[in-house]
XYZ file of C-alpha atoms in Angstrom:
513
model
C -0.271 -0.078 -0.056
C 2.698 2.476 0.918
C 6.376 2.327 2.083
C 6.186 2.656 5.514
C 10.067 3.746 5.845
C 9.375 7.025 3.661
C 10.343 10.044 5.388
C 7.864 12.916 5.566
C 6.943 16.578 7.017
C 4.216 15.280 9.572
C 2.093 17.720 10.961
C -0.004 17.520 14.259
C -3.007 16.768 12.384
C -1.223 13.657 10.475
C -0.500 10.008 11.430
C 0.417 7.139 9.652
C -2.625 4.728 10.834
C -6.071 5.497 13.044
C -7.633 2.783 15.041
C -10.930 3.479 15.683
C -12.708 1.894 18.704
C -10.800 0.542 21.777
C -11.420 -2.802 21.688
C -9.619 -6.498 21.462
C -9.792 -5.968 17.478
C -8.012 -2.438 17.305
C -5.784 -3.310 20.362
C -5.099 -6.854 18.162
C -3.909 -5.171 15.171
C -2.478 -1.939 17.070
C 0.089 -4.540 18.398
C 0.788 -6.302 15.418
C 1.806 -3.444 13.137
C 4.334 -2.095 16.355
C 5.463 -5.332 15.975
C 5.580 -5.463 12.630
C 6.856 -1.501 12.150
C 8.127 -0.254 15.362
C 8.635 3.242 13.555
C 4.975 3.201 12.565
C 2.409 6.242 13.595
C -0.983 4.994 15.284
C -3.824 7.395 16.927
C -6.494 5.857 18.008
C -9.981 7.113 19.495
C -12.297 5.453 21.757
C -15.883 7.275 22.437
C -16.153 6.008 25.881
C -13.818 6.922 28.522
C -11.830 4.001 28.828
C -10.898 0.581 26.516
C -12.896 -2.087 26.421
C -16.446 -0.939 27.837
C -18.500 -2.369 25.292
C -18.047 -5.886 22.831
C -15.176 -6.916 24.656
C -15.801 -6.649 28.217
C -16.309 -9.838 29.847
C -19.627 -8.796 31.563
C -20.871 -8.148 27.637
C -20.405 -11.835 26.345
C -16.833 -12.000 25.184
C -15.097 -14.651 27.892
C -15.219 -18.286 26.622
C -12.105 -18.450 24.760
C -13.983 -19.840 21.845
C -11.728 -22.327 20.033
C -14.920 -24.838 18.948
C -14.283 -27.857 21.866
C -17.786 -27.504 23.326
C -20.143 -24.626 20.868
C -22.371 -26.840 18.859
C -23.109 -24.846 16.470
C -20.137 -25.027 15.158
C -20.935 -28.168 13.487
C -23.860 -28.654 11.980
C -25.962 -31.906 11.332
C -25.555 -33.224 7.403
C -28.548 -34.407 6.240
C -27.431 -37.648 5.563
C -27.209 -37.664 9.323
C -22.774 -36.848 9.293
C -21.361 -33.928 11.590
C -19.862 -31.446 9.842
C -15.999 -30.151 11.501
C -15.032 -27.865 8.712
C -15.414 -24.925 10.894
C -15.264 -26.140 13.568
C -11.392 -26.761 12.631
C -10.701 -23.677 11.681
C -11.884 -21.777 14.673
C -9.967 -24.228 16.559
C -6.859 -23.208 14.216
C -7.548 -19.601 14.362
C -7.675 -19.866 18.365
C -4.538 -21.599 18.621
C -2.815 -18.339 16.292
C -3.940 -16.195 19.567
C -2.919 -18.775 21.893
C 0.072 -18.126 19.934
C 1.038 -14.666 19.444
C -0.452 -14.255 23.097
C 2.351 -16.641 23.917
C 5.375 -14.932 22.055
C 4.645 -11.429 23.670
C 4.039 -12.624 27.086
C 7.043 -14.390 26.773
C 8.786 -11.092 25.459
C 7.512 -9.482 28.429
C 5.692 -6.889 25.823
C 2.100 -7.801 27.838
C 1.097 -7.691 31.379
C 1.351 -11.752 32.651
C -1.172 -14.141 31.317
C -2.733 -14.657 34.721
C -4.037 -11.361 34.390
C -6.723 -12.695 31.262
C -6.635 -16.054 31.133
C -6.356 -19.503 32.755
C -7.339 -23.049 32.317
C -11.232 -24.621 32.438
C -12.699 -27.476 30.788
C -14.813 -27.055 27.594
C -17.911 -29.655 27.912
C -20.904 -29.769 25.812
C -24.114 -31.456 27.707
C -27.368 -32.446 26.033
C -30.339 -34.843 27.166
C -32.513 -37.033 24.883
C -31.977 -40.056 22.643
C -31.724 -37.800 19.988
C -29.349 -35.165 21.053
C -27.421 -38.020 22.740
C -26.632 -39.894 19.554
C -26.032 -36.642 18.115
C -22.991 -36.064 20.384
C -22.004 -39.367 20.331
C -21.493 -38.847 16.232
C -20.265 -35.203 16.273
C -17.551 -37.060 19.022
C -16.470 -39.556 16.388
C -16.192 -37.013 14.144
C -13.915 -34.495 16.094
C -11.269 -36.967 17.417
C -10.337 -37.878 13.776
C -9.676 -34.220 13.733
C -5.763 -33.397 15.454
C -6.587 -30.348 16.659
C -9.147 -32.123 18.691
C -7.277 -34.792 20.575
C -7.820 -35.400 23.724
C -11.497 -34.852 23.968
C -13.441 -37.245 26.282
C -16.643 -38.552 25.665
C -19.555 -40.552 27.991
C -22.821 -40.820 28.637
C -22.013 -42.270 32.176
C -24.083 -40.314 35.044
C -21.525 -41.854 37.171
C -18.681 -39.741 35.403
C -20.741 -36.151 34.288
C -21.311 -36.607 38.229
C -17.260 -35.912 38.638
C -17.071 -33.702 35.776
C -20.147 -31.512 36.227
C -21.574 -32.427 39.758
C -23.951 -29.449 39.784
C -25.868 -29.930 36.235
C -26.071 -33.453 37.501
C -27.295 -32.985 40.629
C -31.016 -33.373 41.208
C -31.649 -34.007 37.331
C -33.982 -37.363 37.039
C -31.825 -40.739 36.789
C -33.904 -41.678 34.112
C -33.007 -38.593 31.836
C -30.615 -40.170 29.141
C -27.766 -37.329 28.837
C -24.018 -37.297 27.388
C -21.150 -34.603 27.552
C -17.617 -34.264 26.044
C -15.327 -32.615 27.910
C -11.689 -30.753 27.129
C -9.987 -30.099 29.556
C -7.247 -27.837 27.883
C -10.548 -25.508 27.277
C -9.878 -21.759 28.385
C -11.996 -19.012 30.537
C -10.543 -15.351 28.348
C -11.052 -12.038 30.315
C -10.698 -10.262 26.467
C -11.155 -6.859 28.748
C -8.859 -7.211 30.559
C -6.156 -8.682 27.734
C -7.371 -5.058 25.744
C -6.728 -2.973 28.414
C -3.123 -4.992 28.793
C -2.603 -4.066 25.640
C -3.143 -0.824 25.328
C -1.400 0.166 28.889
C 1.356 -1.480 26.242
C 0.341 0.624 23.253
C -0.120 3.918 25.537
C 4.081 3.478 26.893
C 5.276 3.014 22.840
C 6.361 5.912 21.025
C 4.277 7.673 18.418
C 1.136 6.046 19.405
C -1.722 7.896 20.766
C -4.776 6.670 22.674
C -7.851 9.442 23.428
C -10.640 8.301 25.047
C -14.062 10.721 24.579
C -13.402 11.148 21.320
C -16.156 10.269 18.944
C -15.488 10.382 15.206
C -18.285 12.183 13.394
C -17.302 11.949 9.846
C -13.869 10.541 7.688
C -13.503 11.077 3.962
C -10.684 10.103 1.027
C -8.762 12.972 -1.020
C -7.698 12.552 -4.107
C -4.387 11.472 -3.247
C -5.784 8.673 -1.545
C -5.153 9.799 2.497
C -8.525 9.152 4.647
C -9.505 13.276 6.770
C -11.311 12.025 9.689
C -13.431 14.777 11.861
C -13.676 14.248 15.739
C -15.495 15.517 18.143
C -14.062 15.809 22.303
C -17.032 15.196 24.336
C -15.443 17.077 27.382
C -14.384 20.141 25.852
C -17.319 19.329 22.681
C -14.400 20.566 20.193
C -13.823 19.516 16.723
C -10.467 18.781 15.219
C -9.144 16.475 12.622
C -6.923 14.210 11.467
C -5.386 12.617 7.804
C -4.116 9.031 8.032
C -2.678 6.723 4.957
C -5.034 3.241 7.036
C -8.038 3.526 9.003
C -9.740 0.871 10.594
C -12.544 0.537 11.845
C -12.798 -1.390 15.051
C -15.714 -0.034 16.816
C -18.091 -2.638 17.374
C -21.354 -2.108 16.791
C -20.832 1.102 15.681
C -18.611 -0.002 12.993
C -21.476 -0.174 10.555
C -22.442 3.668 10.676
C -19.082 4.723 10.232
C -18.598 2.065 7.391
C -21.414 3.488 5.737
C -20.432 7.399 6.043
C -16.403 6.216 4.498
C -19.057 6.168 1.468
C -16.644 3.710 -0.287
C -18.200 0.916 -2.594
C -17.629 -1.902 -1.394
C -20.132 -0.789 2.074
C -22.352 -0.180 0.138
C -25.739 -2.355 0.769
C -24.041 -3.579 4.395
C -26.761 -3.267 6.891
C -26.923 -4.261 10.554
C -29.413 -7.048 12.581
C -28.752 -5.975 15.865
C -29.455 -8.158 18.928
C -29.050 -7.332 22.523
C -28.531 -9.867 26.093
C -28.714 -10.520 29.460
C -27.187 -13.141 31.893
C -28.401 -14.868 35.145
C -25.382 -13.861 37.619
C -25.208 -16.126 40.601
C -24.915 -14.656 44.208
C -24.427 -17.388 45.786
C -20.854 -17.994 46.636
C -21.383 -22.033 47.834
C -23.041 -22.483 44.564
C -20.306 -20.288 42.231
C -17.848 -22.506 44.527
C -19.587 -25.832 43.008
C -18.948 -25.360 39.426
C -15.929 -25.306 37.459
C -16.170 -25.069 33.512
C -17.994 -24.009 30.665
C -21.300 -26.280 29.637
C -22.678 -25.324 26.643
C -25.725 -27.038 25.209
C -27.963 -26.911 22.059
C -29.542 -23.792 20.850
C -32.909 -23.178 20.600
C -34.260 -23.268 16.734
C -34.184 -20.040 15.351
C -32.055 -18.699 17.950
C -28.821 -16.686 16.846
C -25.537 -18.248 18.078
C -24.513 -16.005 20.172
C -27.454 -17.576 22.138
C -26.671 -20.725 22.778
C -27.547 -21.343 26.641
C -24.269 -22.366 28.564
C -23.561 -22.062 31.748
C -20.639 -20.980 32.721
C -17.613 -19.756 35.214
C -15.202 -16.957 34.625
C -13.023 -15.257 36.566
C -14.093 -11.510 36.166
C -11.500 -8.832 38.012
C -10.228 -11.576 40.108
C -12.982 -12.905 41.608
C -15.074 -15.987 40.193
C -18.382 -15.928 38.845
C -21.051 -17.858 37.389
C -23.141 -17.177 34.615
C -26.054 -18.588 32.471
C -27.235 -17.571 29.406
C -27.024 -15.509 27.270
C -30.655 -14.514 27.343
C -31.723 -12.744 23.713
C -33.459 -9.635 23.341
C -34.188 -6.816 21.041
C -33.126 -3.023 20.836
C -32.038 -1.074 18.263
C -29.222 0.134 19.805
C -25.834 -0.872 17.797
C -24.012 -0.952 20.985
C -25.026 -1.111 24.908
C -24.464 2.484 25.661
C -25.521 3.740 22.474
C -28.947 5.490 20.868
C -31.775 3.460 20.012
C -32.007 5.652 17.066
C -29.014 3.420 15.735
C -31.166 1.066 13.763
C -32.873 3.964 11.828
C -30.109 6.005 10.857
C -28.218 3.085 9.693
C -30.606 2.879 6.524
C -29.504 3.863 3.149
C -31.367 3.704 0.047
C -29.040 0.752 -0.667
C -29.116 -1.662 2.182
C -33.573 -0.997 2.971
C -34.087 -4.020 0.304
C -31.093 -6.278 1.816
C -32.654 -5.604 4.904
C -36.368 -6.255 3.919
C -35.065 -9.386 1.987
C -33.028 -10.793 5.044
C -35.939 -9.762 7.636
C -38.699 -11.505 5.899
C -35.640 -14.745 5.448
C -35.311 -15.003 8.878
C -39.147 -14.637 10.802
C -38.083 -17.439 12.855
C -35.578 -15.714 14.552
C -37.555 -12.447 14.879
C -40.416 -14.888 16.680
C -37.570 -16.451 18.935
C -36.531 -12.594 20.018
C -40.113 -11.854 20.699
C -40.367 -14.638 22.593
C -37.370 -13.772 24.534
C -38.516 -10.478 25.239
C -41.290 -11.833 26.804
C -39.924 -14.027 29.126
C -41.076 -13.924 32.897
C -38.336 -14.852 35.463
C -39.903 -17.959 35.967
C -39.623 -18.979 31.972
C -35.604 -17.547 32.598
C -35.296 -19.506 35.531
C -37.017 -22.854 33.909
C -34.161 -22.341 30.966
C -32.186 -22.543 33.514
C -33.141 -25.336 35.702
C -32.203 -27.775 31.896
C -28.876 -26.949 33.149
C -28.400 -26.673 37.141
C -31.723 -28.702 38.151
C -31.816 -27.061 41.941
C -30.861 -23.662 40.667
C -33.331 -21.612 43.416
C -34.682 -17.923 41.770
C -32.936 -16.256 44.950
C -29.700 -17.157 43.771
C -29.506 -15.644 40.595
C -29.747 -11.825 39.523
C -30.544 -10.581 35.732
C -27.814 -8.260 34.230
C -27.368 -6.627 30.928
C -25.334 -8.710 28.378
C -23.424 -6.866 25.299
C -24.985 -5.846 22.392
C -23.985 -7.452 18.759
C -25.216 -6.356 15.725
C -25.020 -9.173 12.966
C -24.090 -8.123 9.143
C -26.743 -8.380 6.771
C -25.372 -8.365 3.413
C -26.506 -7.794 -0.897
C -27.191 -11.466 -2.304
C -27.839 -10.840 -6.129
C -30.684 -14.411 -5.996
C -32.209 -13.525 -2.283
C -31.752 -9.689 -2.094
C -30.301 -10.110 1.233
C -29.104 -12.522 4.145
C -28.080 -12.652 7.591
C -24.753 -13.737 8.815
C -23.773 -14.450 12.006
C -19.900 -14.955 11.643
C -17.239 -11.408 11.643
C -16.674 -9.979 8.120
C -14.283 -7.827 7.251
C -14.879 -4.973 4.539
C -12.151 -3.141 2.955
C -11.397 -0.773 0.323
C -9.690 -2.263 -3.120
C -7.082 0.243 -2.527
C -6.007 -0.835 0.816
C -6.873 2.463 2.582
C -9.597 1.461 4.847
C -11.170 -1.286 6.410
C -13.584 -2.125 9.029
C -14.585 -5.669 11.137
C -18.617 -6.184 11.381
C -20.534 -8.785 13.094
C -20.133 -10.817 15.817
C -18.360 -14.301 17.338
C -16.440 -16.073 17.305
C -14.772 -12.044 17.088
C -12.730 -11.672 20.102
C -10.988 -15.389 19.997
C -10.013 -15.041 16.660
C -8.889 -11.561 16.624
C -4.960 -12.718 15.620
C -6.598 -14.107 12.198
C -8.830 -12.167 11.473
C -5.714 -9.182 11.754
C -3.771 -10.913 9.544
C -5.836 -11.127 7.135
C -6.362 -7.330 7.127
C -3.164 -7.652 6.753
C -2.374 -9.183 3.804
C -5.438 -7.484 2.107
C -4.890 -3.880 3.062
C -1.049 -4.260 3.276
C -0.051 -6.288 0.249
C 3.210 -5.388 -0.258
C 4.489 -5.311 2.837
C 3.051 -8.395 4.123
C 4.745 -9.818 1.904
C 8.008 -8.870 2.424
C 10.469 -11.532 4.160
C 11.079 -9.097 6.891
C 6.985 -9.109 7.487
C 6.995 -13.167 6.655
C 10.352 -13.278 9.163
C 9.085 -11.400 12.032
C 5.528 -13.151 11.618
C 6.779 -16.704 11.816
C 8.267 -15.603 15.168
C 5.523 -14.108 16.629
C 3.060 -16.875 15.516
C 5.242 -20.177 14.775
C 2.562 -21.996 12.421
C 2.005 -18.450 10.444
C 1.180 -19.951 7.127
C 0.780 -23.866 8.085
C -2.131 -25.697 8.825
C -2.320 -27.161 12.736
C -4.906 -29.656 11.587
C -2.467 -30.490 9.392
C 0.769 -31.296 11.080
C -0.475 -33.584 14.252
C 2.652 -33.246 15.568
C 3.521 -29.440 15.251
C -0.437 -29.093 16.598
C 1.154 -30.789 20.128
C 4.368 -29.169 20.388
C 3.094 -25.703 20.083
C 0.141 -26.295 22.393
C 2.108 -28.042 24.856
C 4.180 -24.712 24.323
C 1.935 -22.241 24.675
C 0.514 -23.764 27.466
C 3.650 -23.298 29.421
C 3.859 -20.176 28.624
C 0.138 -19.083 29.175
C 0.357 -21.177 32.726
C -2.573 -23.187 31.358
C -2.860 -27.038 32.005
C -2.045 -29.665 29.492
C -4.454 -32.702 29.180
C -3.288 -35.667 29.679
C -2.676 -38.617 26.569
C -6.267 -39.596 26.654
C -7.328 -42.305 25.586
C -10.245 -42.337 22.869
C -13.624 -43.021 25.233
C -14.973 -44.829 21.627
C -13.470 -46.630 19.289
C -13.610 -45.194 16.400
């Protein structure tokens, strides 16, 4: 895209890179760029008064460390009854890339100690009923054939499950058929803590500026390809402008409106469908101590992926917590601290048809969300009791979770389609990129940002200097860990040691596959 070593006279309002939004994506991209180009100038702008206050915050959904070990929506059953593991393998490999990157910057002393943001915890899939048990068994058989899922255990023995997940089994009907899989190499990642750790490092580096309470009002590109970003200081109420050679819009739900304001042709036709969420948070320390796992079940038909129910142990601000949910809902806000007019203001002549088409094609989702909104406390408790039969209402409080904006994009046949992943939209000249979408976002941030660098910094990315540095940061860079079992085992052992995580015992398969 451009020669970063080129000497240039910079004015006060000029920089190389502007990162919009102080979440995990901007933090990851900022650290990567400073590792690859220590002299690059980076300015970061965040509307709130701190980093990671929206989707990256531990209370706002991001916290599992999605590695496809336990999320059943990543392994759909095909019409012929077989299990498709393609997406699960891709996500698992992406998470291993994140682990390698974190281990590299921890090992070099570049960021805070791993105990601040990551810990070991088993990832468990739990189901009940004949049909679901059969599905889980088939899923297990398909997954243990993949080297990246080596060590996965399966059991449909209630006595074994009582050892794995006592809280889930306590008080359960003995006649109910149940099954679970377990990966002891699962992790709990506090992405809010990791994000703040990364920004602390970035702020200490030369030619890097992070400014909070700055709202991006507009951005436009001049004839020379530079972007001019108009900002408002929300404290002084004064406006200012800065120009940059490259802009990354990583503002979570706020990315879509800014992408639309940029006017790039690649962003035309994109819309967003906001989905809100809520958690039941346990307030009884005795109950919290009895559970030590992330237990995921099957989602209801028509529900969005981020609504897959899970009984989730986390450590937040150094304290163990137990959450259940999330319960989905609908809000016209694009951010938890956004405006109720966000959805209306995102409408454009070029995205109205895709949004209407996607809405009509996803009526089951709409009905599901309406049902979630009108749930009573007793309804929510009953859902919890599917996973924790002895749950008592007085031990739980309802808390608002994060806000997600699902991607709606043009489709030549259907008019518009609703997608549930993450998508990088970049201008053809590589000077601007925006990240849209939700899960598994944070967990695969490093892989997503590598893809962005390859698209937007094409010449630099291909250079031997960048390639060598990326192989140093991510030893598996350019290879598939699932296709190299020995390397996968070696790197998982290395990252476990550096990040102080448990290594799985070489588990004998519980079933003959």
